Amino acid sequence: MPTPSSPASGEEESQSRSIAAVERAMDVLLYFGRADQPDLGVTEIATALGLTKAAVHRILTALRSRELITVDPATRRYALGHAAVALGRAYLARTDVRAMAAPELKHLSERTHETATLSLRRGDTRLYVDQVVPDQELRLEVSLGIPFPLNAGASSKAFLAFLPDFEVDAYVSRHPLEAVTDKTIVDPAKLRKDLAAIRRRGYATSLGERQAGAASIAAPIFDHDARVVAVISLAGPALRFKPDTEQAVADLLAAAGRISAQLGYQPRNAA
């Protein structure tokens, strides 16, 4: 058995120090991704991560040598470099929200015995791009690829509610709100009030607003820039499915959160 002074023990200790150094470097690099401002100073990083300024400076020097970090010579503040941006772009180029959402749709449908759907936005419309239907005789199925206005139904309103105010204003002012059923919200003031409530609670509901006799709940999926890029929903016959139950809300928000996390989204209160 090796003793504390043996060569094997020395190699293990050296390896442990190397791993610790790599972990600290990764912590520094990842902190740039979490920070609210585009550039950081040595003191800010050291304080946030509990490191000495000397250690942070050594790490930044190493990261600069690989162009993962850049420095402004005038301010001596650091920012992400070209290599870090290239890594992010490479990751985003390989992300497919439909592939990410597929297991969540399956899990939601199996758990709730209702239809789980995924929607994407196309201009002033949104469309279903995937669904998983339950093994029930009475069930809801949606048509994939058919555009719907952004004021009609839970999935549509989940997109509209989390767009910037100027985009909502532009949508409402561009054309009269379209009625898909007699329950679709077509009054701009009523729609804005509903959108404000959706933003507060984090999800949208609908009772027959897009399809008569259907009930649904929908939640937004955000990307790394906190933009809504897709919407996931649960839907079923209104006679059976109650979209605002505590369990349905919890299951849907959890699924949306997991997909958003894969896209690099970080809620503000988690930063």
mmCIF file of N, CA, C and O in Angstrom, residues 69-134:
data_model
loop_
_atom_site.group_PDB
_atom_site.id
_atom_site.type_symbol
_atom_site.label_atom_id
_atom_site.label_comp_id
_atom_site.label_asym_id
_atom_site.label_seq_id
_atom_site.Cartn_x
_atom_site.Cartn_y
_atom_site.Cartn_z
ATOM 1 N N ILE A 69 -11.843 34.125 -23.123
ATOM 2 C CA ILE A 69 -12.081 35.391 -22.433
ATOM 3 C C ILE A 69 -11.262 36.468 -23.118
ATOM 4 O O ILE A 69 -10.157 36.223 -23.600
ATOM 5 N N THR A 70 -11.816 37.685 -23.179
ATOM 6 C CA THR A 70 -11.097 38.829 -23.710
ATOM 7 C C THR A 70 -11.086 39.940 -22.669
ATOM 8 O O THR A 70 -11.936 39.949 -21.759
ATOM 9 N N VAL A 71 -10.145 40.856 -22.773
ATOM 10 C CA VAL A 71 -10.026 41.945 -21.804
ATOM 11 C C VAL A 71 -9.965 43.278 -22.531
ATOM 12 O O VAL A 71 -9.373 43.387 -23.612
ATOM 13 N N ASP A 72 -10.605 44.281 -21.946
ATOM 14 C CA ASP A 72 -10.527 45.651 -22.457
ATOM 15 C C ASP A 72 -9.293 46.300 -21.832
ATOM 16 O O ASP A 72 -9.241 46.475 -20.612
ATOM 17 N N PRO A 73 -8.291 46.664 -22.620
ATOM 18 C CA PRO A 73 -7.059 47.212 -22.045
ATOM 19 C C PRO A 73 -7.273 48.503 -21.258
ATOM 20 O O PRO A 73 -6.532 48.794 -20.321
ATOM 21 N N ALA A 74 -8.294 49.276 -21.643
ATOM 22 C CA ALA A 74 -8.526 50.554 -20.977
ATOM 23 C C ALA A 74 -9.190 50.373 -19.613
ATOM 24 O O ALA A 74 -8.787 50.991 -18.626
ATOM 25 N N THR A 75 -10.197 49.513 -19.546
ATOM 26 C CA THR A 75 -10.960 49.357 -18.300
ATOM 27 C C THR A 75 -10.490 48.182 -17.459
ATOM 28 O O THR A 75 -10.839 48.074 -16.280
ATOM 29 N N ARG A 76 -9.706 47.274 -18.073
ATOM 30 C CA ARG A 76 -9.268 46.036 -17.420
ATOM 31 C C ARG A 76 -10.461 45.185 -16.977
ATOM 32 O O ARG A 76 -10.402 44.498 -15.961
ATOM 33 N N ARG A 77 -11.507 45.245 -17.751
ATOM 34 C CA ARG A 77 -12.663 44.398 -17.479
ATOM 35 C C ARG A 77 -12.724 43.297 -18.528
ATOM 36 O O ARG A 77 -12.335 43.491 -19.688
ATOM 37 N N TYR A 78 -13.240 42.150 -18.117
ATOM 38 C CA TYR A 78 -13.186 40.942 -18.940
ATOM 39 C C TYR A 78 -14.573 40.584 -19.474
ATOM 40 O O TYR A 78 -15.602 40.859 -18.841
ATOM 41 N N ALA A 79 -14.578 39.954 -20.637
ATOM 42 C CA ALA A 79 -15.831 39.508 -21.264
ATOM 43 C C ALA A 79 -15.571 38.190 -21.986
ATOM 44 O O ALA A 79 -14.414 37.783 -22.181
ATOM 45 N N LEU A 80 -16.652 37.533 -22.384
ATOM 46 C CA LEU A 80 -16.509 36.284 -23.136
ATOM 47 C C LEU A 80 -15.824 36.547 -24.469
ATOM 48 O O LEU A 80 -16.109 37.538 -25.146
ATOM 49 N N GLY A 81 -14.939 35.645 -24.856
ATOM 50 C CA GLY A 81 -14.188 35.797 -26.090
ATOM 51 C C GLY A 81 -14.778 35.029 -27.253
ATOM 52 O O GLY A 81 -15.827 34.379 -27.134
ATOM 53 N N HIS A 82 -14.091 35.090 -28.386
ATOM 54 C CA HIS A 82 -14.598 34.471 -29.621
ATOM 55 C C HIS A 82 -14.791 32.964 -29.470
ATOM 56 O O HIS A 82 -15.765 32.400 -29.981
ATOM 57 N N ALA A 83 -13.882 32.311 -28.783
ATOM 58 C CA ALA A 83 -13.990 30.859 -28.650
ATOM 59 C C ALA A 83 -15.213 30.459 -27.838
ATOM 60 O O ALA A 83 -15.878 29.461 -28.137
ATOM 61 N N ALA A 84 -15.544 31.245 -26.808
ATOM 62 C CA ALA A 84 -16.730 30.954 -25.996
ATOM 63 C C ALA A 84 -18.002 31.154 -26.818
ATOM 64 O O ALA A 84 -18.945 30.362 -26.737
ATOM 65 N N VAL A 85 -18.023 32.206 -27.629
ATOM 66 C CA VAL A 85 -19.176 32.453 -28.495
ATOM 67 C C VAL A 85 -19.333 31.319 -29.501
ATOM 68 O O VAL A 85 -20.447 30.865 -29.789
ATOM 69 N N ALA A 86 -18.205 30.840 -30.037
ATOM 70 C CA ALA A 86 -18.258 29.736 -30.996
ATOM 71 C C ALA A 86 -18.826 28.474 -30.363
ATOM 72 O O ALA A 86 -19.591 27.730 -30.998
ATOM 73 N N LEU A 87 -18.471 28.225 -29.096
ATOM 74 C CA LEU A 87 -19.027 27.069 -28.392
ATOM 75 C C LEU A 87 -20.536 27.190 -28.254
ATOM 76 O O LEU A 87 -21.277 26.220 -28.457
ATOM 77 N N GLY A 88 -20.989 28.393 -27.895
ATOM 78 C CA GLY A 88 -22.428 28.604 -27.748
ATOM 79 C C GLY A 88 -23.162 28.400 -29.058
ATOM 80 O O GLY A 88 -24.227 27.780 -29.095
ATOM 81 N N ARG A 89 -22.602 28.919 -30.131
ATOM 82 C CA ARG A 89 -23.246 28.764 -31.436
ATOM 83 C C ARG A 89 -23.288 27.301 -31.861
ATOM 84 O O ARG A 89 -24.261 26.842 -32.459
ATOM 85 N N ALA A 90 -22.207 26.577 -31.578
ATOM 86 C CA ALA A 90 -22.174 25.158 -31.932
ATOM 87 C C ALA A 90 -23.251 24.385 -31.185
ATOM 88 O O ALA A 90 -23.905 23.499 -31.748
ATOM 89 N N TYR A 91 -23.442 24.734 -29.907
ATOM 90 C CA TYR A 91 -24.488 24.065 -29.126
ATOM 91 C C TYR A 91 -25.870 24.389 -29.680
ATOM 92 O O TYR A 91 -26.701 23.497 -29.887
ATOM 93 N N LEU A 92 -26.117 25.677 -29.940
ATOM 94 C CA LEU A 92 -27.435 26.076 -30.422
ATOM 95 C C LEU A 92 -27.734 25.470 -31.785
ATOM 96 O O LEU A 92 -28.888 25.160 -32.093
ATOM 97 N N ALA A 93 -26.700 25.294 -32.605
ATOM 98 C CA ALA A 93 -26.911 24.701 -33.927
ATOM 99 C C ALA A 93 -27.364 23.250 -33.826
ATOM 100 O O ALA A 93 -27.958 22.709 -34.754
ATOM 101 N N ARG A 94 -27.084 22.628 -32.688
ATOM 102 C CA ARG A 94 -27.431 21.218 -32.510
ATOM 103 C C ARG A 94 -28.703 21.025 -31.695
ATOM 104 O O ARG A 94 -29.105 19.888 -31.449
ATOM 105 N N THR A 95 -29.292 22.115 -31.251
ATOM 106 C CA THR A 95 -30.497 21.989 -30.435
ATOM 107 C C THR A 95 -31.733 21.912 -31.320
ATOM 108 O O THR A 95 -31.859 22.642 -32.295
ATOM 109 N N ASP A 96 -32.612 21.042 -31.001
ATOM 110 C CA ASP A 96 -33.879 20.877 -31.702
ATOM 111 C C ASP A 96 -34.955 20.800 -30.639
ATOM 112 O O ASP A 96 -35.055 19.808 -29.913
ATOM 113 N N VAL A 97 -35.755 21.851 -30.533
ATOM 114 C CA VAL A 97 -36.726 21.909 -29.451
ATOM 115 C C VAL A 97 -37.732 20.772 -29.549
ATOM 116 O O VAL A 97 -38.223 20.263 -28.538
ATOM 117 N N ARG A 98 -38.004 20.315 -30.770
ATOM 118 C CA ARG A 98 -38.946 19.201 -30.914
ATOM 119 C C ARG A 98 -38.365 17.909 -30.336
ATOM 120 O O ARG A 98 -39.068 17.153 -29.674
ATOM 121 N N ALA A 99 -37.078 17.684 -30.587
ATOM 122 C CA ALA A 99 -36.439 16.497 -30.034
ATOM 123 C C ALA A 99 -36.363 16.583 -28.509
ATOM 124 O O ALA A 99 -36.562 15.586 -27.807
ATOM 125 N N MET A 100 -36.077 17.774 -28.006
ATOM 126 C CA MET A 100 -36.016 17.955 -26.557
ATOM 127 C C MET A 100 -37.378 17.750 -25.904
ATOM 128 O O MET A 100 -37.483 17.209 -24.805
ATOM 129 N N ALA A 101 -38.419 18.209 -26.570
ATOM 130 C CA ALA A 101 -39.757 18.161 -25.988
ATOM 131 C C ALA A 101 -40.400 16.781 -26.087
ATOM 132 O O ALA A 101 -41.315 16.469 -25.311
ATOM 133 N N ALA A 102 -39.953 15.954 -27.026
ATOM 134 C CA ALA A 102 -40.607 14.668 -27.277
ATOM 135 C C ALA A 102 -40.777 13.813 -26.017
ATOM 136 O O ALA A 102 -41.892 13.331 -25.734
ATOM 137 N N PRO A 103 -39.724 13.590 -25.215
ATOM 138 C CA PRO A 103 -39.922 12.777 -24.011
ATOM 139 C C PRO A 103 -40.825 13.447 -22.976
ATOM 140 O O PRO A 103 -41.538 12.761 -22.234
ATOM 141 N N GLU A 104 -40.819 14.780 -22.958
ATOM 142 C CA GLU A 104 -41.699 15.483 -22.022
ATOM 143 C C GLU A 104 -43.166 15.336 -22.433
ATOM 144 O O GLU A 104 -44.048 15.173 -21.582
ATOM 145 N N LEU A 105 -43.426 15.384 -23.722
ATOM 146 C CA LEU A 105 -44.798 15.191 -24.206
ATOM 147 C C LEU A 105 -45.290 13.797 -23.832
ATOM 148 O O LEU A 105 -46.434 13.620 -23.372
ATOM 149 N N LYS A 106 -44.438 12.819 -24.046
ATOM 150 C CA LYS A 106 -44.809 11.438 -23.726
ATOM 151 C C LYS A 106 -45.088 11.289 -22.225
ATOM 152 O O LYS A 106 -46.087 10.670 -21.825
ATOM 153 N N HIS A 107 -44.210 11.868 -21.406
ATOM 154 C CA HIS A 107 -44.380 11.784 -19.959
ATOM 155 C C HIS A 107 -45.669 12.472 -19.516
ATOM 156 O O HIS A 107 -46.426 11.926 -18.695
ATOM 157 N N LEU A 108 -45.942 13.642 -20.053
ATOM 158 C CA LEU A 108 -47.150 14.381 -19.676
ATOM 159 C C LEU A 108 -48.414 13.625 -20.054
ATOM 160 O O LEU A 108 -49.369 13.547 -19.284
ATOM 161 N N SER A 109 -48.420 13.080 -21.266
ATOM 162 C CA SER A 109 -49.606 12.362 -21.718
ATOM 163 C C SER A 109 -49.845 11.103 -20.885
ATOM 164 O O SER A 109 -50.987 10.793 -20.505
ATOM 165 N N GLU A 110 -48.768 10.377 -20.578
ATOM 166 C CA GLU A 110 -48.910 9.164 -19.764
ATOM 167 C C GLU A 110 -49.354 9.495 -18.342
ATOM 168 O O GLU A 110 -50.129 8.755 -17.734
ATOM 169 N N ARG A 111 -48.866 10.608 -17.821
ATOM 170 C CA ARG A 111 -49.177 10.975 -16.439
ATOM 171 C C ARG A 111 -50.607 11.483 -16.291
ATOM 172 O O ARG A 111 -51.282 11.216 -15.295
ATOM 173 N N THR A 112 -51.068 12.245 -17.284
ATOM 174 C CA THR A 112 -52.387 12.886 -17.177
ATOM 175 C C THR A 112 -53.476 12.166 -17.958
ATOM 176 O O THR A 112 -54.661 12.458 -17.779
ATOM 177 N N HIS A 113 -53.087 11.268 -18.871
ATOM 178 C CA HIS A 113 -54.042 10.572 -19.757
ATOM 179 C C HIS A 113 -54.783 11.557 -20.665
ATOM 180 O O HIS A 113 -55.944 11.342 -21.031
ATOM 181 N N GLU A 114 -54.085 12.654 -21.015
ATOM 182 C CA GLU A 114 -54.630 13.630 -21.951
ATOM 183 C C GLU A 114 -53.606 13.883 -23.053
ATOM 184 O O GLU A 114 -52.509 13.322 -23.040
ATOM 185 N N THR A 115 -53.959 14.709 -24.018
ATOM 186 C CA THR A 115 -53.097 14.993 -25.154
ATOM 187 C C THR A 115 -52.080 16.072 -24.796
ATOM 188 O O THR A 115 -52.437 17.131 -24.286
ATOM 189 N N ALA A 116 -50.807 15.798 -25.086
ATOM 190 C CA ALA A 116 -49.737 16.777 -24.873
ATOM 191 C C ALA A 116 -49.267 17.275 -26.240
ATOM 192 O O ALA A 116 -49.089 16.476 -27.162
ATOM 193 N N THR A 117 -49.092 18.587 -26.375
ATOM 194 C CA THR A 117 -48.731 19.157 -27.670
ATOM 195 C C THR A 117 -47.552 20.122 -27.554
ATOM 196 O O THR A 117 -47.251 20.641 -26.479
ATOM 197 N N LEU A 118 -46.917 20.350 -28.688
ATOM 198 C CA LEU A 118 -45.855 21.346 -28.805
ATOM 199 C C LEU A 118 -46.203 22.272 -29.961
ATOM 200 O O LEU A 118 -46.572 21.800 -31.041
ATOM 201 N N SER A 119 -46.078 23.586 -29.728
ATOM 202 C CA SER A 119 -46.378 24.578 -30.763
ATOM 203 C C SER A 119 -45.183 25.489 -30.996
ATOM 204 O O SER A 119 -44.431 25.797 -30.071
ATOM 205 N N LEU A 120 -45.020 25.923 -32.237
ATOM 206 C CA LEU A 120 -44.032 26.924 -32.615
ATOM 207 C C LEU A 120 -44.751 28.121 -33.217
ATOM 208 O O LEU A 120 -45.868 28.001 -33.730
ATOM 209 N N ARG A 121 -44.108 29.264 -33.149
ATOM 210 C CA ARG A 121 -44.685 30.491 -33.694
ATOM 211 C C ARG A 121 -44.181 30.735 -35.106
ATOM 212 O O ARG A 121 -43.017 30.497 -35.407
ATOM 213 N N ARG A 122 -45.077 31.212 -35.965
ATOM 214 C CA ARG A 122 -44.723 31.636 -37.311
ATOM 215 C C ARG A 122 -45.377 32.991 -37.561
ATOM 216 O O ARG A 122 -46.550 33.076 -37.924
ATOM 217 N N GLY A 123 -44.632 34.065 -37.343
ATOM 218 C CA GLY A 123 -45.177 35.405 -37.531
ATOM 219 C C GLY A 123 -46.328 35.680 -36.583
ATOM 220 O O GLY A 123 -46.197 35.548 -35.363
ATOM 221 N N ASP A 124 -47.473 36.049 -37.136
ATOM 222 C CA ASP A 124 -48.654 36.345 -36.333
ATOM 223 C C ASP A 124 -49.503 35.110 -36.059
ATOM 224 O O ASP A 124 -50.659 35.222 -35.649
ATOM 225 N N THR A 125 -48.944 33.930 -36.302
ATOM 226 C CA THR A 125 -49.680 32.689 -36.059
ATOM 227 C C THR A 125 -48.786 31.721 -35.285
ATOM 228 O O THR A 125 -47.588 31.931 -35.130
ATOM 229 N N ARG A 126 -49.418 30.669 -34.811
ATOM 230 C CA ARG A 126 -48.657 29.559 -34.218
ATOM 231 C C ARG A 126 -49.275 28.276 -34.735
ATOM 232 O O ARG A 126 -50.448 28.227 -35.137
ATOM 233 N N LEU A 127 -48.491 27.206 -34.710
ATOM 234 C CA LEU A 127 -48.972 25.934 -35.237
ATOM 235 C C LEU A 127 -48.446 24.785 -34.394
ATOM 236 O O LEU A 127 -47.371 24.866 -33.814
ATOM 237 N N TYR A 128 -49.243 23.728 -34.321
ATOM 238 C CA TYR A 128 -48.808 22.511 -33.629
ATOM 239 C C TYR A 128 -47.767 21.802 -34.494
ATOM 240 O O TYR A 128 -47.956 21.637 -35.704
ATOM 241 N N VAL A 129 -46.683 21.365 -33.851
ATOM 242 C CA VAL A 129 -45.643 20.629 -34.587
ATOM 243 C C VAL A 129 -45.456 19.213 -34.058
ATOM 244 O O VAL A 129 -44.771 18.404 -34.687
ATOM 245 N N ASP A 130 -46.051 18.912 -32.912
ATOM 246 C CA ASP A 130 -45.950 17.552 -32.384
ATOM 247 C C ASP A 130 -47.050 17.336 -31.355
ATOM 248 O O ASP A 130 -47.557 18.293 -30.751
ATOM 249 N N GLN A 131 -47.413 16.083 -31.147
ATOM 250 C CA GLN A 131 -48.407 15.741 -30.133
ATOM 251 C C GLN A 131 -48.238 14.284 -29.718
ATOM 252 O O GLN A 131 -47.721 13.464 -30.472
ATOM 253 N N VAL A 132 -48.664 13.998 -28.500
ATOM 254 C CA VAL A 132 -48.760 12.624 -28.011
ATOM 255 C C VAL A 132 -50.163 12.475 -27.454
ATOM 256 O O VAL A 132 -50.573 13.225 -26.562
ATOM 257 N N VAL A 133 -50.918 11.512 -27.996
ATOM 258 C CA VAL A 133 -52.311 11.347 -27.592
ATOM 259 C C VAL A 133 -52.437 10.149 -26.649
ATOM 260 O O VAL A 133 -51.675 9.181 -26.749
ATOM 261 N N PRO A 134 -53.376 10.207 -25.729
ATOM 262 C CA PRO A 134 -53.522 9.116 -24.760
ATOM 263 C C PRO A 134 -54.282 7.940 -25.357
ATOM 264 O O PRO A 134 -54.958 8.062 -26.389
#
